[in-house]
GROMACS .gro file of N, CA and C in nm:
model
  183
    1UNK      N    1  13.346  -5.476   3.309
    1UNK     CA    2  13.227  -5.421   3.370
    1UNK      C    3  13.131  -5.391   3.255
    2UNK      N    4  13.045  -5.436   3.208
    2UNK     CA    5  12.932  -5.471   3.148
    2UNK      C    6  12.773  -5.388   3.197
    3UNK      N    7  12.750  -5.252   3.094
    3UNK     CA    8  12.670  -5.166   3.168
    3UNK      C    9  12.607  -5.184   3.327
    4UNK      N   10  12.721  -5.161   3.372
    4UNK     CA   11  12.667  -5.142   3.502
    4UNK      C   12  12.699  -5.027   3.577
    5UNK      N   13  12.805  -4.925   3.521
    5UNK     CA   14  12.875  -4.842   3.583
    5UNK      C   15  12.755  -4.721   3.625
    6UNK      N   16  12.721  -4.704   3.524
    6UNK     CA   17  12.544  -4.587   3.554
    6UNK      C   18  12.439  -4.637   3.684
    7UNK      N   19  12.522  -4.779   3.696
    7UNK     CA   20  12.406  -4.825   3.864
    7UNK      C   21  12.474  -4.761   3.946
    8UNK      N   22  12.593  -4.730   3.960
    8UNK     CA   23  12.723  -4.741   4.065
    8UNK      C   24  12.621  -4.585   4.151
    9UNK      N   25  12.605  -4.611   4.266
    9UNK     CA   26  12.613  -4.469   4.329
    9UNK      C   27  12.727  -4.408   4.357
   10UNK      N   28  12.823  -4.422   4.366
   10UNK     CA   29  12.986  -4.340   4.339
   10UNK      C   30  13.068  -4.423   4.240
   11UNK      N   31  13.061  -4.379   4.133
   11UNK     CA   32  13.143  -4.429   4.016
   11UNK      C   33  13.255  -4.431   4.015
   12UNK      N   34  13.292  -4.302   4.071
   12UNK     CA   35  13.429  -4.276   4.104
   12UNK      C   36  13.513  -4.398   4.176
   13UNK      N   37  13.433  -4.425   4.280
   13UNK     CA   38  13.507  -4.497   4.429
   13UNK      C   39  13.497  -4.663   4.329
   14UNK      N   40  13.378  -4.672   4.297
   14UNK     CA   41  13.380  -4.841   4.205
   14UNK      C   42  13.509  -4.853   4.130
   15UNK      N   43  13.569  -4.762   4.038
   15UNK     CA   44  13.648  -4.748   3.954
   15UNK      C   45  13.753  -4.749   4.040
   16UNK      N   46  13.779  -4.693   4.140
   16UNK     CA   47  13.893  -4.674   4.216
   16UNK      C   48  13.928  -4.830   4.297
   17UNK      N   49  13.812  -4.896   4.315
   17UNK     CA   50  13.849  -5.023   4.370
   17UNK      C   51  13.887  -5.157   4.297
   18UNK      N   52  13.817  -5.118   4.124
   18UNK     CA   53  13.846  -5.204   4.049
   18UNK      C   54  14.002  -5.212   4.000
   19UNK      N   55  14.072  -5.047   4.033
   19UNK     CA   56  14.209  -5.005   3.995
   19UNK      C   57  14.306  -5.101   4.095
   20UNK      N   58  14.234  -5.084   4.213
   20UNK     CA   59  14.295  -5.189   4.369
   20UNK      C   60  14.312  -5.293   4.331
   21UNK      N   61  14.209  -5.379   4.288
   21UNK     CA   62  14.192  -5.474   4.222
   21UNK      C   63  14.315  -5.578   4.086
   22UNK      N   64  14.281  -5.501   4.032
   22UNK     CA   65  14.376  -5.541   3.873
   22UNK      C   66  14.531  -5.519   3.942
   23UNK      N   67  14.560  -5.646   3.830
   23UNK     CA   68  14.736  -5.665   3.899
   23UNK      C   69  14.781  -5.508   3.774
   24UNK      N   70  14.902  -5.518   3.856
   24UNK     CA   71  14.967  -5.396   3.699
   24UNK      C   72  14.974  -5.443   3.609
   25UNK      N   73  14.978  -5.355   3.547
   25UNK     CA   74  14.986  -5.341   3.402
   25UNK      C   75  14.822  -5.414   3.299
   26UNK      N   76  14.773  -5.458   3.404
   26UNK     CA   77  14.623  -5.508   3.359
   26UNK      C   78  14.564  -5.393   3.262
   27UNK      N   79  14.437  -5.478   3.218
   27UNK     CA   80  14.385  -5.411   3.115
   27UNK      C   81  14.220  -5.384   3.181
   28UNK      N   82  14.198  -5.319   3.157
   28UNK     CA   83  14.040  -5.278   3.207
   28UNK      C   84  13.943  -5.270   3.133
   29UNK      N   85  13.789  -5.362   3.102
   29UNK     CA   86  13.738  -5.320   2.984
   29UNK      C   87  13.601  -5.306   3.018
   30UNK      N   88  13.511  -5.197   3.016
   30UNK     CA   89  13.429  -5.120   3.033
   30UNK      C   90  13.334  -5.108   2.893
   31UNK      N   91  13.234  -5.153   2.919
   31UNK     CA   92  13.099  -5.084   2.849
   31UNK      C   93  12.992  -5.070   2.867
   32UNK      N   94  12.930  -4.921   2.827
   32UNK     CA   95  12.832  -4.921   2.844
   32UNK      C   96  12.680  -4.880   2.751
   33UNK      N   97  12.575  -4.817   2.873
   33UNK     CA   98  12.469  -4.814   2.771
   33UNK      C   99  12.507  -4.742   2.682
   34UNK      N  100  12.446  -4.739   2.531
   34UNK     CA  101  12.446  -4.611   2.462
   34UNK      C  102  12.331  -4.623   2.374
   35UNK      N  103  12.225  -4.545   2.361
   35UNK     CA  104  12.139  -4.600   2.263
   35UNK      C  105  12.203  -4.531   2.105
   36UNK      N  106  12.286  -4.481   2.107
   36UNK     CA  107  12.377  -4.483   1.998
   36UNK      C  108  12.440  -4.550   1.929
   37UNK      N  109  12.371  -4.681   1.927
   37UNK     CA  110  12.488  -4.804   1.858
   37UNK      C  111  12.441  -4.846   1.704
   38UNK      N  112  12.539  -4.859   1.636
   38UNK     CA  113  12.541  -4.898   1.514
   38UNK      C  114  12.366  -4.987   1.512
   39UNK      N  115  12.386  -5.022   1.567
   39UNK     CA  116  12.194  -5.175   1.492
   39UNK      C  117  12.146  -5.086   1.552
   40UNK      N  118  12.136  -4.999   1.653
   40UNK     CA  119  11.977  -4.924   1.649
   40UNK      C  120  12.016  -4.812   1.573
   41UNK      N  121  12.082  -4.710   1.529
   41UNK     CA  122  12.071  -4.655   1.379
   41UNK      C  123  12.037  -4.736   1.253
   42UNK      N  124  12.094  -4.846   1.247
   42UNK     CA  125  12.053  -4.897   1.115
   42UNK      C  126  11.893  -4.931   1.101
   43UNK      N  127  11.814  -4.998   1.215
   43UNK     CA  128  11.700  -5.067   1.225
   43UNK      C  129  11.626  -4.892   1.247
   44UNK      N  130  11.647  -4.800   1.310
   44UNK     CA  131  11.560  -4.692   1.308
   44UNK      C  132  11.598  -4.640   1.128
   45UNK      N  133  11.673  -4.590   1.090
   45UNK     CA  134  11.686  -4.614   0.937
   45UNK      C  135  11.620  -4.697   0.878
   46UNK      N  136  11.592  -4.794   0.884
   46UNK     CA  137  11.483  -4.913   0.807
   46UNK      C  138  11.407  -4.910   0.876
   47UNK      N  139  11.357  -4.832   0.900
   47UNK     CA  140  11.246  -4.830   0.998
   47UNK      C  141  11.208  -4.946   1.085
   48UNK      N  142  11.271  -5.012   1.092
   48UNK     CA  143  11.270  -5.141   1.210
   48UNK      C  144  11.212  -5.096   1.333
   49UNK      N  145  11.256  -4.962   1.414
   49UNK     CA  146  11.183  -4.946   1.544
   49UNK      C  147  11.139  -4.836   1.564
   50UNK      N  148  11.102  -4.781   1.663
   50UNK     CA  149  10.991  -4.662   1.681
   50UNK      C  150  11.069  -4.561   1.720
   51UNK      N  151  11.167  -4.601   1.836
   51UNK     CA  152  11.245  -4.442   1.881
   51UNK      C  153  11.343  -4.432   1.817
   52UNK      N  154  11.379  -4.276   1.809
   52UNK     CA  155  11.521  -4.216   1.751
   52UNK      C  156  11.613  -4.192   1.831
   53UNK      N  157  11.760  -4.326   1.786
   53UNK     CA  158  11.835  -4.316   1.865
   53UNK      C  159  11.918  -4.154   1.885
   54UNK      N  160  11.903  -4.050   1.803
   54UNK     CA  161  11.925  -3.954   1.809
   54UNK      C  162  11.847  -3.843   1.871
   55UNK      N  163  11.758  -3.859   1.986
   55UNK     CA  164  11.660  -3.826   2.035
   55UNK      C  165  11.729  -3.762   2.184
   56UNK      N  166  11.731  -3.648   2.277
   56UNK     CA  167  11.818  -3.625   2.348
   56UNK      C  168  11.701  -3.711   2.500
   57UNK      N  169  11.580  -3.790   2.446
   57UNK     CA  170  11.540  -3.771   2.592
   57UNK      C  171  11.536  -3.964   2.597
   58UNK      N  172  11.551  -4.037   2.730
   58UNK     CA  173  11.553  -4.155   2.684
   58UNK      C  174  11.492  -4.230   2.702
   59UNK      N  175  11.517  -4.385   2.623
   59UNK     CA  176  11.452  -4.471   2.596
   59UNK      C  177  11.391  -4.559   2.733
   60UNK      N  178  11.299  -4.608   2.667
   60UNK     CA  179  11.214  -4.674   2.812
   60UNK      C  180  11.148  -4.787   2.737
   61UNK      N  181  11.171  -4.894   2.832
   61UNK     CA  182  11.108  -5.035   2.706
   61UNK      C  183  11.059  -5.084   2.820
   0.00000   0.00000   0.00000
C-alpha cells in the first residue's frame, strides 16, 4: 500500500481487510507520506527548495 492509507476514511477497517486478505504468514508493506525524507532534508539543506521539512504545518504544492 503505497501512500494511500491517509485517504482511507477508516484505516483501521482497510488494514483489517488487507489482514483478510494476505495468506499467513505474509508480509505486509506499507508506506507512506512523510515530508521527512532523507532528499527533502538534504535539498532544503542546499537550499534546493523553499519549505522546511521540519516545519510542523504542511506542505502544499
Amino acid at each position: 500500500m503505497i501512500r494511500t492509507l491517509h485517504h482511507m476514511a477508516d484505516a483501521p477497517c482497510a488494514l483489517s481487510q488487507v489482514s483478510a486478505a494476505m495468506r499467513p504468514g505474509g508480509t505486509f508493506i506499507l508506506e507512506y507520506a512523510n515530508k521527512q525524507n532523507l532528499k527533502a532534508i538534504f535539498r532544503y539543506l542546499l537550499r534546493r527548495q523553499s519549505w522546511n521539512p521540519f516545519s510542523p504545518e504542511p506542505v502544499e504544492f
